[in-house]
XYZ file of C-alpha atoms in Angstrom:
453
model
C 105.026 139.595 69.493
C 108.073 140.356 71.804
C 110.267 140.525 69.230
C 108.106 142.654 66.951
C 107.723 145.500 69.821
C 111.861 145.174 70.019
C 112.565 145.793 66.705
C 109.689 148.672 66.553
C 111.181 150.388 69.805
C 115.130 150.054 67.628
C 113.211 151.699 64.490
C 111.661 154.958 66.594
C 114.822 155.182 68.671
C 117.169 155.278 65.514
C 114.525 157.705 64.640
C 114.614 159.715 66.990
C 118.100 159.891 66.991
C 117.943 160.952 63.138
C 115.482 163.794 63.875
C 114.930 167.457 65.690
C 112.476 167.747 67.734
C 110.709 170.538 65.899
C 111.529 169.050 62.197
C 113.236 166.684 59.932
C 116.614 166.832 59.233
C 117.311 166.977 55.328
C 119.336 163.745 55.121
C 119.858 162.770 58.465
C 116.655 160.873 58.888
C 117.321 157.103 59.550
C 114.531 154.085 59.652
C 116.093 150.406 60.346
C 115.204 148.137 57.494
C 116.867 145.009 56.206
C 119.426 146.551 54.327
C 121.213 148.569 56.789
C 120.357 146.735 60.415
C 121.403 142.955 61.352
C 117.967 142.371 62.472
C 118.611 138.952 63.003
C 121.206 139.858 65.839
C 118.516 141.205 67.729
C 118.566 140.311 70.869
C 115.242 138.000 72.295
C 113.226 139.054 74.936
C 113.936 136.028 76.595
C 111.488 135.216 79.872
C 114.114 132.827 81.415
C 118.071 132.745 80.611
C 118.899 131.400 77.409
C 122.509 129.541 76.121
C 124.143 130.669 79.083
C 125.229 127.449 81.092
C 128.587 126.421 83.197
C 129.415 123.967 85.231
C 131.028 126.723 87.788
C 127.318 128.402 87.457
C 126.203 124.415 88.320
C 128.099 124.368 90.743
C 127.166 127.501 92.645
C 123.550 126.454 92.279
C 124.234 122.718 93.750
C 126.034 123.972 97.126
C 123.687 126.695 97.535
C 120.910 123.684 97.634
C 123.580 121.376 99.451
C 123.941 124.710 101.864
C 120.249 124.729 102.608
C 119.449 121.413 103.320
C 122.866 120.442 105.155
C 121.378 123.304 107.547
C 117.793 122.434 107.651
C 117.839 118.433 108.103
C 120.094 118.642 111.101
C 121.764 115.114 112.063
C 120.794 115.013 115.701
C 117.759 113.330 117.911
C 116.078 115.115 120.668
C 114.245 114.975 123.911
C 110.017 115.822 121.936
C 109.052 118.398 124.595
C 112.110 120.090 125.730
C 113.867 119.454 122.370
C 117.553 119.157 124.231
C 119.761 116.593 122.109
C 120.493 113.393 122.842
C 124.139 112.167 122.413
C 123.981 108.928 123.638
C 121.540 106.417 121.575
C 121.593 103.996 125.034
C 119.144 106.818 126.278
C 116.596 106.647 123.573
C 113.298 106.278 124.713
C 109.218 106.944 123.285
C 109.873 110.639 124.071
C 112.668 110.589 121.149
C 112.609 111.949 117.947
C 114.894 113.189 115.267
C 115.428 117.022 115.776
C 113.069 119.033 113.605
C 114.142 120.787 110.637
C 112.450 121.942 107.041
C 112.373 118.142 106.038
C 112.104 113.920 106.690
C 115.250 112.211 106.960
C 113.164 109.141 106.031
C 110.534 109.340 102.641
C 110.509 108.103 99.276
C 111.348 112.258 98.827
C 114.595 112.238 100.507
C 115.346 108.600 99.230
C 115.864 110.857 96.116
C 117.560 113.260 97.663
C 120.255 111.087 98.991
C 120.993 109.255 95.658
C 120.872 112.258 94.256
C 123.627 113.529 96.319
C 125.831 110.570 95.440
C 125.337 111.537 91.924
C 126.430 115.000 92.436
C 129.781 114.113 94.040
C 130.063 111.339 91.348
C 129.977 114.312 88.702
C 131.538 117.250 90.603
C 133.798 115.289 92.964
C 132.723 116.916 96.153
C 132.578 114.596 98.785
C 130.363 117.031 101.309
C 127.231 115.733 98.977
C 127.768 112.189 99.293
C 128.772 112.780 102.893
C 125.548 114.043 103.342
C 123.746 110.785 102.318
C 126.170 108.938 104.259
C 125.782 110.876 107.708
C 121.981 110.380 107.678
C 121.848 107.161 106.767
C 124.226 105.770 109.105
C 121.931 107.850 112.024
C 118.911 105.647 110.822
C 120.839 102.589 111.223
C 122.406 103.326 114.508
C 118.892 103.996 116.079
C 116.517 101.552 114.486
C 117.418 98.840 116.997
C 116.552 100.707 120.052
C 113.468 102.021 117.775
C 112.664 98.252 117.061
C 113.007 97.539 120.677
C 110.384 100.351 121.747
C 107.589 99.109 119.168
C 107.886 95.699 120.526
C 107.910 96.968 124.135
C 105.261 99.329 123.502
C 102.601 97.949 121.558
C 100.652 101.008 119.338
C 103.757 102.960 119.520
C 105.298 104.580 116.666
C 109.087 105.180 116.744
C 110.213 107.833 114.316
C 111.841 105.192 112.427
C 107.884 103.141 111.859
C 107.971 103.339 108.440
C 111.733 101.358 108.078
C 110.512 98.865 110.229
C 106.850 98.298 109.145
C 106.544 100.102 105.888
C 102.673 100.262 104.832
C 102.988 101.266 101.517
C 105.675 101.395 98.395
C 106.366 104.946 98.827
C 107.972 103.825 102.519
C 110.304 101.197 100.696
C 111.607 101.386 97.593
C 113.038 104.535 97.357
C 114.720 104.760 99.921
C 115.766 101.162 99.685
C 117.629 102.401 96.216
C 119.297 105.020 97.860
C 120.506 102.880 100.564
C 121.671 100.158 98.175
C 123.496 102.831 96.094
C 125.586 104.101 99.633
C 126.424 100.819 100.011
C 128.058 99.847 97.109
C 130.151 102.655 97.297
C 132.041 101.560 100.340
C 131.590 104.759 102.027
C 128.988 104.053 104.961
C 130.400 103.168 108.390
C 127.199 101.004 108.874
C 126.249 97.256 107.723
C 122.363 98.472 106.418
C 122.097 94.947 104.293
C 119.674 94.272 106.537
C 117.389 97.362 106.360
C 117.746 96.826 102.598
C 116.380 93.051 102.621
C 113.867 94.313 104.966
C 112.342 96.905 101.990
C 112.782 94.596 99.285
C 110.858 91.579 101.159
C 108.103 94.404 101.512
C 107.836 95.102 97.956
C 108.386 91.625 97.153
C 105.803 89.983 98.989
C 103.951 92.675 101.246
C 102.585 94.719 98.597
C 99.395 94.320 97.620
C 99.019 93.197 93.463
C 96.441 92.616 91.150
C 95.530 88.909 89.775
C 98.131 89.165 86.837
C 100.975 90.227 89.401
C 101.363 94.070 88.873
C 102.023 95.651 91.861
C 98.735 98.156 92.974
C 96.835 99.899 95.698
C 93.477 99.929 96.829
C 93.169 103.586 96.708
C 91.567 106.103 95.489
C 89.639 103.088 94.399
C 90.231 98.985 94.318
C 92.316 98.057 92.055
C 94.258 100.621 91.470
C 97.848 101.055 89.459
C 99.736 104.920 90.038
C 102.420 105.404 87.519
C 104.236 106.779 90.856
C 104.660 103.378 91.691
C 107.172 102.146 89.033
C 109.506 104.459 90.746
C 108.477 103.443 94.546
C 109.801 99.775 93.423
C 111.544 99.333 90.357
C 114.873 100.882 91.134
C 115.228 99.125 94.750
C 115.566 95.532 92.715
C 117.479 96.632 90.165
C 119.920 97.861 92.614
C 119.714 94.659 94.832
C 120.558 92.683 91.573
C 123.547 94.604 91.021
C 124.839 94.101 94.741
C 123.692 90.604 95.224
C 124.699 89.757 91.862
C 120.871 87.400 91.891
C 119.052 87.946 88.493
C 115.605 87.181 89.732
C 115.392 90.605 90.947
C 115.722 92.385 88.236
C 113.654 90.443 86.324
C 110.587 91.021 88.495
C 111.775 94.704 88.033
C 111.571 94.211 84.297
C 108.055 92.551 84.505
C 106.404 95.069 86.445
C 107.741 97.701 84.233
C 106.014 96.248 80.741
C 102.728 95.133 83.228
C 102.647 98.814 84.241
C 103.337 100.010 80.230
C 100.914 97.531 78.432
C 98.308 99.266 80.621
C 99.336 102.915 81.171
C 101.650 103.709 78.177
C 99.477 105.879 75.261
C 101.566 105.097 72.006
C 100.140 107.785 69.779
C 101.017 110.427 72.712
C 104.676 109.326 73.945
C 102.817 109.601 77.277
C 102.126 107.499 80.567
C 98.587 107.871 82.213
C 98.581 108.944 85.970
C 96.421 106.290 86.947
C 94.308 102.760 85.764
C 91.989 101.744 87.350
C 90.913 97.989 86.586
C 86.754 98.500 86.846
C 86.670 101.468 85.145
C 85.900 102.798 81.386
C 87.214 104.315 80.252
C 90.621 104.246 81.873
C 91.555 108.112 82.933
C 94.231 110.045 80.764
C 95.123 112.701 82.654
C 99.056 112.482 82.431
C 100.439 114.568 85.268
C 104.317 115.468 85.141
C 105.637 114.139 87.719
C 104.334 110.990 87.337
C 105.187 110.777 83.872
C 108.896 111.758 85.510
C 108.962 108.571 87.986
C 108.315 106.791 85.052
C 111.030 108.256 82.906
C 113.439 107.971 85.541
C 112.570 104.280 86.702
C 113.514 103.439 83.149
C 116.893 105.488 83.498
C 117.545 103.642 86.727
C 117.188 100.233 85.057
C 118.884 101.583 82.243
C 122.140 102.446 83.738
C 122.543 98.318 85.737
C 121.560 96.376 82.795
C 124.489 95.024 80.859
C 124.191 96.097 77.229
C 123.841 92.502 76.335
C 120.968 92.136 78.577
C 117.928 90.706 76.481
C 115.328 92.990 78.061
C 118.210 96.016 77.256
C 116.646 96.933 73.507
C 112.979 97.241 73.784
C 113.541 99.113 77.343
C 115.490 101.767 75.557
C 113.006 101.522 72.784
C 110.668 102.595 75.045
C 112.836 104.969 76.740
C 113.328 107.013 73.463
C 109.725 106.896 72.658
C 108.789 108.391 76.285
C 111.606 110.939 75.961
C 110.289 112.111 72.542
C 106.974 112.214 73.426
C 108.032 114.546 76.042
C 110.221 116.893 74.120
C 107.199 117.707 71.675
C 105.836 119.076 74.626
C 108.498 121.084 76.375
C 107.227 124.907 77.080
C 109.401 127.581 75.655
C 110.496 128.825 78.703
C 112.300 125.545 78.893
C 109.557 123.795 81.491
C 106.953 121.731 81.309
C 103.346 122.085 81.948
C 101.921 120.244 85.363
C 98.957 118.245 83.051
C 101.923 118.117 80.183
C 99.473 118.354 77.240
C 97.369 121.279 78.755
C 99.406 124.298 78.047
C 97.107 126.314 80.187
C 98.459 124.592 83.211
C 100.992 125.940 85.410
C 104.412 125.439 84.737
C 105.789 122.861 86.915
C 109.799 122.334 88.540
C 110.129 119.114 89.777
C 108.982 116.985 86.772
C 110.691 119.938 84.430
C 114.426 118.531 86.452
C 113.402 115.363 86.548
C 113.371 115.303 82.595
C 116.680 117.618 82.167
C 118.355 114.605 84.052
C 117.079 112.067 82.528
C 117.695 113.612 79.041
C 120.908 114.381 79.657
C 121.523 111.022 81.324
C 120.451 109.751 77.985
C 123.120 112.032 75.985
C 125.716 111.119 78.486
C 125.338 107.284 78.424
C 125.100 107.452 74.528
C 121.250 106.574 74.118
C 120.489 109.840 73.117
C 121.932 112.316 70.198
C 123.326 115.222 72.006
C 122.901 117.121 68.381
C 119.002 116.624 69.002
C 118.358 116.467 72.781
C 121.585 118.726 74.087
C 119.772 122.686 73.809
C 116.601 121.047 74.928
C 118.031 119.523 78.091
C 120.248 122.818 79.079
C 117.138 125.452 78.586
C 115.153 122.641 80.905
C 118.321 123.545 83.301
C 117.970 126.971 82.823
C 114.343 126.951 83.715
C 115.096 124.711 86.650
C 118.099 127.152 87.492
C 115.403 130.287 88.027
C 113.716 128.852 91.025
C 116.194 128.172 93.207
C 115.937 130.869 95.578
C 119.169 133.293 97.028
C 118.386 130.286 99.965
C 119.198 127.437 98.222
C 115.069 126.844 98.063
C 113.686 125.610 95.553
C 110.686 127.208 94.136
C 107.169 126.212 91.957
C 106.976 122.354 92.824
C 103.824 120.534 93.325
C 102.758 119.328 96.390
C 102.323 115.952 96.969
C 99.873 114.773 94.930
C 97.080 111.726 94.825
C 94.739 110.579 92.057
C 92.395 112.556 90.211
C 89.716 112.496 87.332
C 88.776 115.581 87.046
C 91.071 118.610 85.400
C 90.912 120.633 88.387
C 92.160 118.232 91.088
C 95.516 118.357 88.600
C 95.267 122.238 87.370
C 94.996 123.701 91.279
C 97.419 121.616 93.342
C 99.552 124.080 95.329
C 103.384 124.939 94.662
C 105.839 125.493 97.614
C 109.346 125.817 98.203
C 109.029 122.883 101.107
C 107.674 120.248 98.644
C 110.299 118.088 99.458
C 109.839 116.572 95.977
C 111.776 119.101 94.466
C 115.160 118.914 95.915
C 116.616 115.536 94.755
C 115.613 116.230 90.860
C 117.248 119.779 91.290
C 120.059 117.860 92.416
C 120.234 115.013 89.677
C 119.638 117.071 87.124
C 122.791 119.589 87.569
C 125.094 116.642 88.614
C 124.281 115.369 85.010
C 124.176 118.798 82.928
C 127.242 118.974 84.497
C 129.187 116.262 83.329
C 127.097 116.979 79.921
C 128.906 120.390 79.105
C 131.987 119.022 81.051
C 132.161 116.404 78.427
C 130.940 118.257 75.399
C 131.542 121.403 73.587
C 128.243 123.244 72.860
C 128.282 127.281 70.822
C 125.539 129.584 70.304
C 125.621 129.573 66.217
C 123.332 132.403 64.492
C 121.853 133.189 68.557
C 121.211 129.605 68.992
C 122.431 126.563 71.181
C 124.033 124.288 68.745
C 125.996 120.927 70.208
């Protein structure tokens, strides 16, 4: 329909043009038709930028996000009520606390954020992002002994670091238990945090609560419950300490949970992971929420990129991979997002699960598991839609709040979107640190108006 109304406002203008304004010209009159107007070089009304991607326009993007956060997670404790810093960690006490900014230096949110960072100086080779990770990390483990001290001191107090040294729930460990991993084995970090890492993984290990056939679960909303967020809150954190400790059995319990979690949450005939299963109830809900269907995608990336191509559990993961990753495609908006209930097109477009796909996809192409010929204009209009809400600020705009479990429509269709939805930032970041070694790498042209790799 856009189109149509552009090429009828061409024909009247030419018109016009051809014409008096009290008569017709003898001669003069012209109408655009096929034969003498390249209609086809008309130019879209496109809602959001189309085959226009750099990796200098990346760039700019990245450090105005690396700008904004650098400023608004400042590295620094403070006194709680008279909020003057405190320089010297000997002088912690239970009136401490890290000084307030936009964001948590410690949740599964910004345990994507810092691996995310990594990634982006891995791509772009600018050492301010990974600098970033390392800084804040290497704060947590210079405080979390007198912390530690404090909550044994001080029974019922809770330190600002609680959740590192008691985590409750797999959201507190394994992401940023990944992250931390991932620091470490680049032989950046100032700090020993092996044992904060052990610490996580016995948690998810042997802390976490499971259901009789092992899979790891909650007892909320309801008993017995599995969230597809989940796969992400664990999965990644062994496979990473398999790669440093060089121990197998932990990425094998990765690879378990991730087909216990698929035989029961993976719909074949959709390409698509349910939000949640509950074991007592039938039938099981299929509501499949983006975002969740992104921790899945990207759990499966995460594994991806450690196992050893000759791995046996290597063929049907990326089996699986592809058939998630096509599922997904079928769905992608024109705009280049995706739609918050992804098979409701009537929902709101959504920005965190939209970069969470543009990075894995183009993880995919980059790695080889993907065909850039197929998947390449896809995953740069995903960028481009991602690109368009992040703010002048460095903010980044239209992500979900955090979310629980629903079974209803409405719960899903209404959740609020805000620019501090911390859940936002660390996608945004992965997914131009990987479109931009994907255009670095390959040559893409816009043939007859379109993106052709």
């Amino acid at each position: 329909m856009i189109l149509k109304k552009r090429i009828y406002s061409l024909s009247f203008l030419l018109l016009l043009l051809g014409s008096h304004s009290f008569g017709q010209q003898v001669g003069s009159t012209i109408e655009s038709n096929d034969s003498n107007t390249p209609l086809h070089l008309l130019q879209p009304d496109y809602p959001v930028r189309y085959g226009e991607v750099t990796t200098s326009g990346i760039k700019k993007t990245l450090d105005r996000v690396y700008a904004y956060l650098n400023n608004v997670t400042p590295v620094m404790l403070e006194h709680a009520q008279s909020h003057k810093p405190i320089k010297d960690i000997h002088l912690i006490d239970t009136n401490s606390i890290f000084k307030k900014g936009d964001f948590r230096l410690i949740s599964y949110e910004w345990g994507v954020t810092y691996g995310a960072m990594l990634r982006v100086t891995e791509t772009t080779h600018d050492q301010k992002y990974a600098d970033y990770t390392h800084r804040r990390l290497e704060l947590i483990a210079d405080v979390l002994p007198q912390f530690r001290a404090l909550e044994e001191q001080y029974p019922g107090y809770r330190s600002p670091v609680h959740s590192v040294l008691q985590p409750h729930a797999l959201d507190d460990a394994g992401a940023m238990c990944a992250a931390m991993i991932k620091a470490q084995r680049s032989n950046a970090l100032k700090k020993d945090i092996k044992g904060i890492t052990h610490h996580y993984i016995d948690y998810i290990l042997n802390k976490e609560f499971r259901l009789s056939d092992g899979t790891l679960a909650r007892n909320r909303p309801l008993p017995n419950t599995l969230w597809l967020d989940d796969l992400y809150m664990s999965l990644p954190a062994l496979a990473q300490m398999s790669m440093y400790s060089e121990d197998p059995q932990y990425m094998d319990e990765a690879i378990r949970q991730f087909w216990l979690f698929t035989d029961k949450m993976f719909l074949p005939e959709k390409g698509l992971y349910r939000h949640g299963w509950v074991q007592d109830m039938d039938p099981h809900p299929a509501f499949h929420w983006a975002r969740a269907n992104g921790w899945a995608l990207l759990t499966m990336v995460e594994l991806l990129n450690v196992l050893p191509d000759k791995h046996a559990a290597k063929g049907a993961l990326l089996a699986q991979y592809k058939k998630h990753v096509q599922g997904l495609a079928s769905l992608q908006d024109g705009t280049g997002f995706w739609h918050q209930l992804l098979d409701r097109n009537n929902s709101y477009l959504e920005t965190s699960a939209t970069a969470i796909y543009a990075y894995c996809i183009a993880r995919g192409i980059n790695a080889g598991w993907l065909d850039k010929k197929a998947y390449g204009p896809m995953v740069l209009q995903a960028w481009n839609a991602v690109d368009s809400q992040v703010n002048h600020e460095g903010q980044v705009m239209g992500t979900c709040v955090g979310t629980g479990m629903g079974f209803d429509p409405a719960f899903y269709y209404f959740r609020p979107v805000n620019k501090f939805a911390a859940h936002g930032y660390g996608p945004v970041l992965l997914a131009g640190a990987e479109i931009y070694e994907l255009i670095n790498n390959n040559k893409y042209v816009i043939n007859d108006s379109s993106v052709q790799f």
